[in-house]
CSV table of N, CA and C in Angstrom, one decimal:
chain,number,residue,atom,x,y,z
A,29,UNK,N,63.6,109.7,34.5
A,29,UNK,CA,63.3,110.6,35.7
A,29,UNK,C,62.2,111.5,35.3
A,30,UNK,N,61.2,111.6,36.2
A,30,UNK,CA,60.1,112.5,35.9
A,30,UNK,C,60.4,113.9,36.4
A,31,UNK,N,60.1,114.9,35.6
A,31,UNK,CA,60.3,116.3,36.0
A,31,UNK,C,59.0,116.8,36.6
A,32,UNK,N,59.2,117.5,37.7
A,32,UNK,CA,58.1,118.0,38.5
A,32,UNK,C,57.6,119.2,37.7
A,33,UNK,N,56.3,119.3,37.5
A,33,UNK,CA,55.7,120.5,36.8
A,33,UNK,C,55.7,121.7,37.7
A,34,UNK,N,55.9,122.9,37.1
A,34,UNK,CA,55.8,124.1,38.0
A,34,UNK,C,54.4,124.2,38.6
A,35,UNK,N,54.3,124.8,39.7
A,35,UNK,CA,53.0,125.0,40.4
A,35,UNK,C,52.0,125.6,39.5
A,36,UNK,N,52.3,126.7,38.8
A,36,UNK,CA,51.2,127.2,37.9
A,36,UNK,C,50.6,126.2,36.9
A,37,UNK,N,51.5,125.4,36.4
A,37,UNK,CA,51.0,124.4,35.4
A,37,UNK,C,50.2,123.3,36.1
A,38,UNK,N,50.5,122.9,37.3
A,38,UNK,CA,49.7,122.0,38.1
A,38,UNK,C,48.3,122.6,38.3
A,39,UNK,N,48.3,123.9,38.6
A,39,UNK,CA,47.0,124.6,38.8
A,39,UNK,C,46.2,124.6,37.5
A,40,UNK,N,46.9,124.8,36.4
A,40,UNK,CA,46.2,124.8,35.1
A,40,UNK,C,45.6,123.5,34.8
A,41,UNK,N,46.3,122.4,35.2
A,41,UNK,CA,45.7,121.0,35.0
A,41,UNK,C,44.5,120.8,35.9
A,42,UNK,N,44.5,121.4,37.1
A,42,UNK,CA,43.4,121.3,38.0
A,42,UNK,C,42.2,121.9,37.4
A,43,UNK,N,42.4,123.1,36.8
A,43,UNK,CA,41.3,123.8,36.1
A,43,UNK,C,40.8,123.1,34.9
A,44,UNK,N,41.7,122.5,34.1
A,44,UNK,CA,41.3,121.7,33.0
A,44,UNK,C,40.5,120.5,33.4
A,45,UNK,N,40.8,119.8,34.4
A,45,UNK,CA,40.1,118.7,34.9
A,45,UNK,C,38.7,119.1,35.4
A,46,UNK,N,38.6,120.3,36.1
A,46,UNK,CA,37.3,120.8,36.5
A,46,UNK,C,36.4,121.1,35.2
A,47,UNK,N,37.0,121.7,34.2
A,47,UNK,CA,36.3,122.0,33.0
A,47,UNK,C,35.8,120.7,32.4
A,48,UNK,N,36.6,119.7,32.3
A,48,UNK,CA,36.2,118.4,31.7
A,48,UNK,C,34.9,117.8,32.4
A,49,UNK,N,34.9,117.9,33.8
A,49,UNK,CA,33.8,117.4,34.6
A,49,UNK,C,32.5,118.2,34.2
A,50,UNK,N,32.6,119.4,33.7
A,50,UNK,CA,31.5,120.2,33.4
A,50,UNK,C,31.1,120.0,31.9
A,51,UNK,N,31.8,119.1,31.2
A,51,UNK,CA,31.6,118.9,29.8
A,51,UNK,C,32.3,119.8,28.8
A,52,UNK,N,33.2,120.7,29.4
A,52,UNK,CA,33.9,121.6,28.6
A,52,UNK,C,35.2,120.9,28.1
A,53,UNK,N,35.7,121.4,27.0
A,53,UNK,CA,37.0,120.9,26.5
A,53,UNK,C,38.0,121.2,27.6
A,54,UNK,N,38.8,120.1,28.1
A,54,UNK,CA,39.6,120.3,29.2
A,54,UNK,C,40.9,121.1,29.0
A,55,UNK,N,40.8,122.4,29.1
A,55,UNK,CA,41.9,123.3,29.0
A,55,UNK,C,41.9,124.2,30.2
A,56,UNK,N,43.0,124.4,30.8
A,56,UNK,CA,43.1,125.2,32.0
A,56,UNK,C,44.2,126.2,31.8
A,57,UNK,N,44.1,127.4,32.4
A,57,UNK,CA,45.1,128.5,32.3
A,57,UNK,C,45.3,129.2,33.6
A,58,UNK,N,46.5,129.7,33.8
A,58,UNK,CA,46.9,130.4,35.0
A,58,UNK,C,47.8,131.5,34.5
A,59,UNK,N,47.6,132.7,35.1
A,59,UNK,CA,48.6,133.8,34.9
A,59,UNK,C,49.2,134.1,36.3
A,60,UNK,N,50.6,134.3,36.2
A,60,UNK,CA,51.4,134.6,37.4
A,60,UNK,C,52.1,135.9,37.1
A,61,UNK,N,52.4,136.6,38.2
A,61,UNK,CA,53.2,137.9,38.1
A,61,UNK,C,54.7,137.5,38.0
A,62,UNK,N,55.6,138.4,37.9
A,62,UNK,CA,57.0,138.1,37.7
A,62,UNK,C,57.6,137.4,38.9
A,63,UNK,N,57.0,137.5,40.1
A,63,UNK,CA,57.4,136.8,41.3
A,63,UNK,C,56.9,135.4,41.4
A,64,UNK,N,56.0,135.0,40.4
A,64,UNK,CA,55.4,133.7,40.5
A,64,UNK,C,54.1,133.6,41.2
A,65,UNK,N,53.6,134.8,41.7
A,65,UNK,CA,52.3,134.8,42.4
A,65,UNK,C,51.1,134.6,41.4
A,66,UNK,N,50.2,133.7,41.8
A,66,UNK,CA,49.1,133.4,40.9
A,66,UNK,C,48.1,134.5,41.0
A,67,UNK,N,47.8,135.1,39.8
A,67,UNK,CA,46.8,136.2,39.7
A,67,UNK,C,45.5,135.8,39.3
A,68,UNK,N,45.4,134.7,38.5
A,68,UNK,CA,44.1,134.3,38.0
A,68,UNK,C,44.2,132.8,37.5
A,69,UNK,N,43.1,132.1,37.7
A,69,UNK,CA,43.0,130.7,37.2
A,69,UNK,C,41.7,130.5,36.5
A,70,UNK,N,41.6,129.7,35.5
A,70,UNK,CA,40.3,129.4,34.8
A,70,UNK,C,40.5,128.2,33.9
A,71,UNK,N,39.3,127.6,33.7
A,71,UNK,CA,39.2,126.5,32.7
A,71,UNK,C,38.3,127.0,31.7
A,72,UNK,N,38.2,126.3,30.6
A,72,UNK,CA,37.3,126.6,29.5
A,72,UNK,C,35.9,126.7,30.0
A,73,UNK,N,35.1,127.7,29.5
A,73,UNK,CA,33.7,127.9,29.9
A,73,UNK,C,32.8,128.3,28.8
A,74,UNK,N,33.2,127.8,27.6
A,74,UNK,CA,32.4,128.2,26.4
A,74,UNK,C,31.0,127.8,26.5
A,75,UNK,N,30.7,126.6,26.9
A,75,UNK,CA,29.4,126.0,27.1
A,75,UNK,C,28.6,126.7,28.2
A,76,UNK,N,29.3,126.7,29.4
A,76,UNK,CA,28.7,127.3,30.6
A,76,UNK,C,28.3,128.8,30.4
A,77,UNK,N,29.2,129.5,29.7
A,77,UNK,CA,28.9,131.0,29.5
A,77,UNK,C,28.2,131.3,28.2
A,78,UNK,N,28.0,130.3,27.4
A,78,UNK,CA,27.4,130.5,26.1
A,78,UNK,C,28.2,131.6,25.3
A,79,UNK,N,29.5,131.4,25.3
A,79,UNK,CA,30.4,132.4,24.8
A,79,UNK,C,31.6,131.7,24.1
A,80,UNK,N,31.6,131.8,22.8
A,80,UNK,CA,32.7,131.1,22.0
A,80,UNK,C,34.1,131.6,22.4
A,81,UNK,N,34.2,132.8,23.0
A,81,UNK,CA,35.5,133.4,23.3
A,81,UNK,C,35.9,133.0,24.8
A,82,UNK,N,35.1,132.2,25.5
A,82,UNK,CA,35.4,131.9,26.9
A,82,UNK,C,36.4,130.8,27.0
A,83,UNK,N,37.5,130.9,26.3
A,83,UNK,CA,38.6,130.0,26.4
A,83,UNK,C,39.4,130.3,27.7
A,84,UNK,N,40.0,129.4,28.3
A,84,UNK,CA,40.7,129.6,29.6
A,84,UNK,C,41.7,130.7,29.5
A,85,UNK,N,42.4,130.8,28.4
A,85,UNK,CA,43.4,131.9,28.3
A,85,UNK,C,42.7,133.3,28.3
A,86,UNK,N,41.6,133.4,27.5
A,86,UNK,CA,40.9,134.7,27.5
A,86,UNK,C,40.4,135.1,28.8
A,87,UNK,N,39.8,134.1,29.6
A,87,UNK,CA,39.3,134.4,30.9
A,87,UNK,C,40.3,134.9,31.8
A,88,UNK,N,41.5,134.3,31.9
A,88,UNK,CA,42.5,134.8,32.8
A,88,UNK,C,43.1,136.1,32.4
A,89,UNK,N,43.3,136.3,31.1
A,89,UNK,CA,43.7,137.6,30.6
A,89,UNK,C,42.8,138.7,31.0
A,90,UNK,N,41.5,138.5,30.8
A,90,UNK,CA,40.5,139.5,31.2
A,90,UNK,C,40.5,139.8,32.6
A,91,UNK,N,40.6,138.7,33.4
A,91,UNK,CA,40.6,138.9,34.9
A,91,UNK,C,41.8,139.7,35.4
A,92,UNK,N,43.0,139.3,34.9
A,92,UNK,CA,44.2,140.0,35.3
A,92,UNK,C,44.2,141.5,34.8
A,93,UNK,N,43.8,141.7,33.6
A,93,UNK,CA,43.7,143.1,33.1
A,93,UNK,C,42.8,143.9,33.9
A,94,UNK,N,41.7,143.4,34.3
A,94,UNK,CA,40.7,144.1,35.2
A,94,UNK,C,41.4,144.3,36.6
A,95,UNK,N,42.0,143.3,37.2
A,95,UNK,CA,42.6,143.5,38.5
A,95,UNK,C,43.7,144.6,38.5
A,96,UNK,N,44.5,144.6,37.4
A,96,UNK,CA,45.6,145.5,37.3
A,96,UNK,C,45.2,146.8,36.7
A,97,UNK,N,44.0,146.9,36.2
A,97,UNK,CA,43.5,148.1,35.6
A,97,UNK,C,44.4,148.5,34.4
A,98,UNK,N,44.8,147.5,33.6
A,98,UNK,CA,45.7,147.8,32.5
A,98,UNK,C,45.4,146.7,31.4
A,99,UNK,N,45.5,147.1,30.2
A,99,UNK,CA,45.4,146.1,29.1
A,99,UNK,C,46.7,145.5,28.8
A,100,UNK,N,47.8,146.0,29.4
A,100,UNK,CA,49.1,145.4,29.2
A,100,UNK,C,49.6,144.6,30.4
A,101,UNK,N,49.9,143.4,30.2
A,101,UNK,CA,50.3,142.5,31.3
A,101,UNK,C,51.8,142.1,31.1
A,102,UNK,N,52.6,143.1,31.0
A,102,UNK,CA,54.0,143.0,30.6
A,102,UNK,C,54.8,142.2,31.6
A,103,UNK,N,54.5,142.1,32.8
A,103,UNK,CA,55.3,141.4,33.8
A,103,UNK,C,54.6,140.1,34.2
A,104,UNK,N,53.7,139.6,33.3
A,104,UNK,CA,52.9,138.4,33.6
A,104,UNK,C,53.3,137.2,32.7
A,105,UNK,N,53.2,136.0,33.2
A,105,UNK,CA,53.4,134.8,32.4
A,105,UNK,C,52.2,134.0,32.4
A,106,UNK,N,51.9,133.3,31.3
A,106,UNK,CA,50.7,132.5,31.1
A,106,UNK,C,51.1,131.1,31.0
A,107,UNK,N,50.4,130.2,31.8
A,107,UNK,CA,50.6,128.8,31.7
A,107,UNK,C,49.2,128.2,31.2
A,108,UNK,N,49.3,127.4,30.2
A,108,UNK,CA,48.0,126.8,29.7
A,108,UNK,C,48.3,125.4,29.2
A,109,UNK,N,47.3,124.5,29.4
A,109,UNK,CA,47.5,123.1,29.2
A,109,UNK,C,47.6,122.7,27.7
A,110,UNK,N,47.1,123.6,26.8
A,110,UNK,CA,47.1,123.3,25.4
A,110,UNK,C,47.5,124.5,24.6
A,111,UNK,N,48.2,124.2,23.5
A,111,UNK,CA,48.7,125.3,22.6
A,111,UNK,C,47.5,126.2,22.3
A,112,UNK,N,47.7,127.5,22.5
A,112,UNK,CA,46.6,128.5,22.3
A,112,UNK,C,46.2,128.6,20.8
A,113,UNK,N,44.9,128.8,20.6
A,113,UNK,CA,44.4,129.0,19.2
A,113,UNK,C,44.7,130.4,18.7
A,114,UNK,N,44.3,130.7,17.5
A,114,UNK,CA,44.6,132.1,16.9
A,114,UNK,C,44.0,133.2,17.7
A,115,UNK,N,42.8,133.1,18.2
A,115,UNK,CA,42.2,134.1,19.0
A,115,UNK,C,43.0,134.4,20.3
A,116,UNK,N,43.4,133.3,20.9
A,116,UNK,CA,44.1,133.4,22.2
A,116,UNK,C,45.5,133.9,22.0
A,117,UNK,N,46.2,133.5,20.9
A,117,UNK,CA,47.5,134.0,20.6
A,117,UNK,C,47.5,135.5,20.3
A,118,UNK,N,46.5,135.9,19.6
A,118,UNK,CA,46.3,137.4,19.4
A,118,UNK,C,46.2,138.1,20.7
A,119,UNK,N,45.3,137.6,21.6
A,119,UNK,CA,45.1,138.3,22.9
A,119,UNK,C,46.4,138.3,23.7
A,120,UNK,N,47.2,137.2,23.6
A,120,UNK,CA,48.4,137.1,24.4
A,120,UNK,C,49.4,138.2,23.8
A,121,UNK,N,49.4,138.4,22.5
A,121,UNK,CA,50.3,139.4,21.9
A,121,UNK,C,49.8,140.8,22.3
A,122,UNK,N,48.5,141.0,22.2
A,122,UNK,CA,47.9,142.4,22.5
A,122,UNK,C,48.2,142.7,24.0
A,123,UNK,N,48.1,141.7,24.9
A,123,UNK,CA,48.3,141.9,26.3
A,123,UNK,C,49.8,142.1,26.7
A,124,UNK,N,50.6,141.8,25.7
A,124,UNK,CA,52.1,141.8,26.0
A,124,UNK,C,52.5,140.9,27.1
A,125,UNK,N,51.9,139.7,27.1
A,125,UNK,CA,52.3,138.6,28.1
A,125,UNK,C,53.8,138.4,27.9
A,126,UNK,N,54.5,138.3,29.0
A,126,UNK,CA,56.0,138.1,29.0
A,126,UNK,C,56.4,136.8,28.5
A,127,UNK,N,55.8,135.7,29.1
A,127,UNK,CA,56.2,134.3,28.8
A,127,UNK,C,55.0,133.5,28.6
A,128,UNK,N,55.0,132.5,27.7
A,128,UNK,CA,53.9,131.6,27.5
A,128,UNK,C,54.5,130.2,27.7
A,129,UNK,N,53.8,129.4,28.6
A,129,UNK,CA,54.2,128.0,28.8
A,129,UNK,C,53.0,127.2,28.4
A,130,UNK,N,53.1,126.2,27.6
A,130,UNK,CA,51.9,125.4,27.3
A,130,UNK,C,52.3,123.9,27.2
A,131,UNK,N,51.3,123.0,27.4
A,131,UNK,CA,51.5,121.6,27.4
A,131,UNK,C,51.5,121.0,26.0
A,132,UNK,N,50.3,120.4,25.6
A,132,UNK,CA,50.2,119.7,24.4
A,132,UNK,C,50.1,120.7,23.2
A,133,UNK,N,50.6,120.2,22.1
A,133,UNK,CA,50.4,121.0,20.8
A,133,UNK,C,49.0,120.7,20.3
A,134,UNK,N,48.5,121.5,19.4
A,134,UNK,CA,47.1,121.4,18.9
A,134,UNK,C,47.2,121.5,17.4
A,135,UNK,N,47.3,120.4,16.7
A,135,UNK,CA,47.5,120.4,15.2
A,135,UNK,C,46.3,121.0,14.5
A,136,UNK,N,45.1,120.9,15.0
A,136,UNK,CA,43.9,121.4,14.4
A,136,UNK,C,43.7,122.9,14.6
A,137,UNK,N,43.8,123.3,15.8
A,137,UNK,CA,43.4,124.7,16.2
A,137,UNK,C,44.5,125.5,16.7
A,138,UNK,N,45.7,124.9,17.0
A,138,UNK,CA,46.8,125.7,17.6
A,138,UNK,C,47.3,126.8,16.6
A,139,UNK,N,47.9,127.8,17.2
A,139,UNK,CA,48.4,128.9,16.4
A,139,UNK,C,49.8,129.4,16.9
A,140,UNK,N,50.5,128.6,17.7
A,140,UNK,CA,51.8,129.0,18.2
A,140,UNK,C,52.8,128.3,17.3
A,141,UNK,N,52.7,126.9,17.2
A,141,UNK,CA,53.6,126.2,16.3
A,141,UNK,C,52.9,125.5,15.2
A,142,UNK,N,51.6,125.6,15.2
A,142,UNK,CA,50.7,125.0,14.1
A,142,UNK,C,49.9,126.1,13.5
A,143,UNK,N,49.1,125.7,12.4
A,143,UNK,CA,48.2,126.7,11.8
A,143,UNK,C,48.9,128.0,11.3
A,144,UNK,N,48.4,129.1,11.7
A,144,UNK,CA,48.9,130.4,11.3
A,144,UNK,C,50.2,130.8,11.9
A,145,UNK,N,50.7,130.1,12.9
A,145,UNK,CA,52.0,130.4,13.6
A,145,UNK,C,52.0,131.9,13.8
A,146,UNK,N,51.0,132.3,14.6
A,146,UNK,CA,50.7,133.8,14.8
A,146,UNK,C,51.9,134.6,15.2
A,147,UNK,N,52.7,134.2,16.1
A,147,UNK,CA,53.9,135.0,16.6
A,147,UNK,C,54.9,135.2,15.5
A,148,UNK,N,54.9,134.4,14.4
A,148,UNK,CA,55.9,134.5,13.4
A,148,UNK,C,55.4,135.5,12.3
A,149,UNK,N,54.2,135.9,12.4
A,149,UNK,CA,53.6,136.8,11.3
A,149,UNK,C,54.2,138.2,11.4
A,150,UNK,N,54.5,138.9,10.3
A,150,UNK,CA,55.0,140.2,10.3
A,150,UNK,C,54.1,141.2,10.9
A,151,UNK,N,52.8,140.9,11.0
A,151,UNK,CA,51.8,141.8,11.6
A,151,UNK,C,51.7,141.7,13.1
A,152,UNK,N,52.5,140.7,13.7
A,152,UNK,CA,52.5,140.5,15.1
A,152,UNK,C,53.4,141.5,15.8
A,153,UNK,N,52.9,142.3,16.7
A,153,UNK,CA,53.7,143.3,17.3
A,153,UNK,C,54.4,142.9,18.6
A,154,UNK,N,54.0,141.8,19.2
A,154,UNK,CA,54.7,141.3,20.4
A,154,UNK,C,54.7,139.8,20.4
A,155,UNK,N,55.9,139.2,20.7
A,155,UNK,CA,56.0,137.8,20.8
A,155,UNK,C,56.6,137.5,22.2
A,156,UNK,N,55.8,136.7,23.0
A,156,UNK,CA,56.4,136.3,24.3
A,156,UNK,C,57.5,135.3,24.1
A,157,UNK,N,58.2,135.1,25.2
A,157,UNK,CA,59.1,133.9,25.2
A,157,UNK,C,58.2,132.7,25.3
A,158,UNK,N,58.5,131.7,24.5
A,158,UNK,CA,57.6,130.5,24.4
A,158,UNK,C,58.3,129.2,24.8
A,159,UNK,N,57.6,128.5,25.7
A,159,UNK,CA,58.1,127.2,26.2
A,159,UNK,C,57.0,126.2,26.1
A,160,UNK,N,57.1,125.3,25.1
A,160,UNK,CA,56.0,124.3,24.8
A,160,UNK,C,56.4,123.0,25.4
A,161,UNK,N,55.5,122.1,25.5
A,161,UNK,CA,55.7,120.7,26.0
A,161,UNK,C,55.8,120.5,27.5
A,162,UNK,N,55.3,121.5,28.2
A,162,UNK,CA,55.3,121.5,29.7
A,162,UNK,C,54.1,120.6,30.1
A,163,UNK,N,54.4,119.4,30.6
A,163,UNK,CA,53.3,118.5,30.9
A,163,UNK,C,52.6,118.0,29.7
A,164,UNK,N,53.2,117.9,28.6
A,164,UNK,CA,52.6,117.5,27.3
A,164,UNK,C,51.9,116.2,27.4
A,165,UNK,N,52.5,115.2,28.0
A,165,UNK,CA,51.9,113.8,28.0
A,165,UNK,C,50.6,113.9,28.8
A,166,UNK,N,50.7,114.5,30.0
A,166,UNK,CA,49.5,114.7,30.8
A,166,UNK,C,48.3,115.4,30.1
A,167,UNK,N,48.7,116.4,29.4
A,167,UNK,CA,47.7,117.2,28.6
A,167,UNK,C,47.1,116.3,27.5
A,168,UNK,N,47.9,115.6,26.8
A,168,UNK,CA,47.4,114.8,25.7
A,168,UNK,C,46.5,113.7,26.2
A,169,UNK,N,46.9,113.1,27.3
A,169,UNK,CA,46.1,112.0,27.9
A,169,UNK,C,44.7,112.5,28.4
A,170,UNK,N,44.7,113.7,29.0
A,170,UNK,CA,43.5,114.3,29.4
A,170,UNK,C,42.5,114.6,28.2
A,171,UNK,N,43.1,115.2,27.2
A,171,UNK,CA,42.3,115.5,26.0
A,171,UNK,C,41.8,114.3,25.3
A,172,UNK,N,42.7,113.3,25.1
A,172,UNK,CA,42.3,112.1,24.4
A,172,UNK,C,41.2,111.4,25.2
A,173,UNK,N,41.3,111.3,26.5
A,173,UNK,CA,40.2,110.7,27.3
A,173,UNK,C,38.9,111.4,27.2
A,174,UNK,N,39.0,112.7,27.2
A,174,UNK,CA,37.8,113.5,27.1
A,174,UNK,C,37.0,113.3,25.8
A,175,UNK,N,37.8,113.4,24.7
A,175,UNK,CA,37.2,113.2,23.3
A,175,UNK,C,36.7,111.8,23.1
A,176,UNK,N,37.5,110.8,23.6
A,176,UNK,CA,37.1,109.4,23.5
A,176,UNK,C,35.7,109.2,24.1
A,177,UNK,N,35.5,109.7,25.3
A,177,UNK,CA,34.3,109.6,26.0
A,177,UNK,C,33.1,110.3,25.4
A,178,UNK,N,33.4,111.3,24.5
A,178,UNK,CA,32.3,112.0,23.9
A,178,UNK,C,31.9,111.4,22.6
A,179,UNK,N,32.7,110.5,22.0
A,179,UNK,CA,32.3,109.8,20.7
A,179,UNK,C,31.5,108.6,20.9
């Protein structure tokens, strides 16, 4: 039986697919409020923006912080198609994101369950609720296809 993905994750995949068409690593992110209303969507834009920090997660966090006029996004949940890197996990912690949902794991650059396992560090001040593997197969297929075409 196939489980239907939550709407915010479907939107994150749409953003990841758009990013791939632009030659960006296909990662998409969405932030919702506690009622599930979508506050921001983005795909990776590091090439387009000439900015190594323009990861999908960073873009939506910046947008929502600006909209809410607050650096704390305590009632917000983040959906992202790939396990966040160390930079993004730090931003998630600093923003006090309530819940993190992600698709595929990232053995090379991930920092939630791989690499530095950021949220387990004693220096981490906030750990969101974490739900991995949401649409994992779809995320892995998208990423594998993207990198296969680039080689």
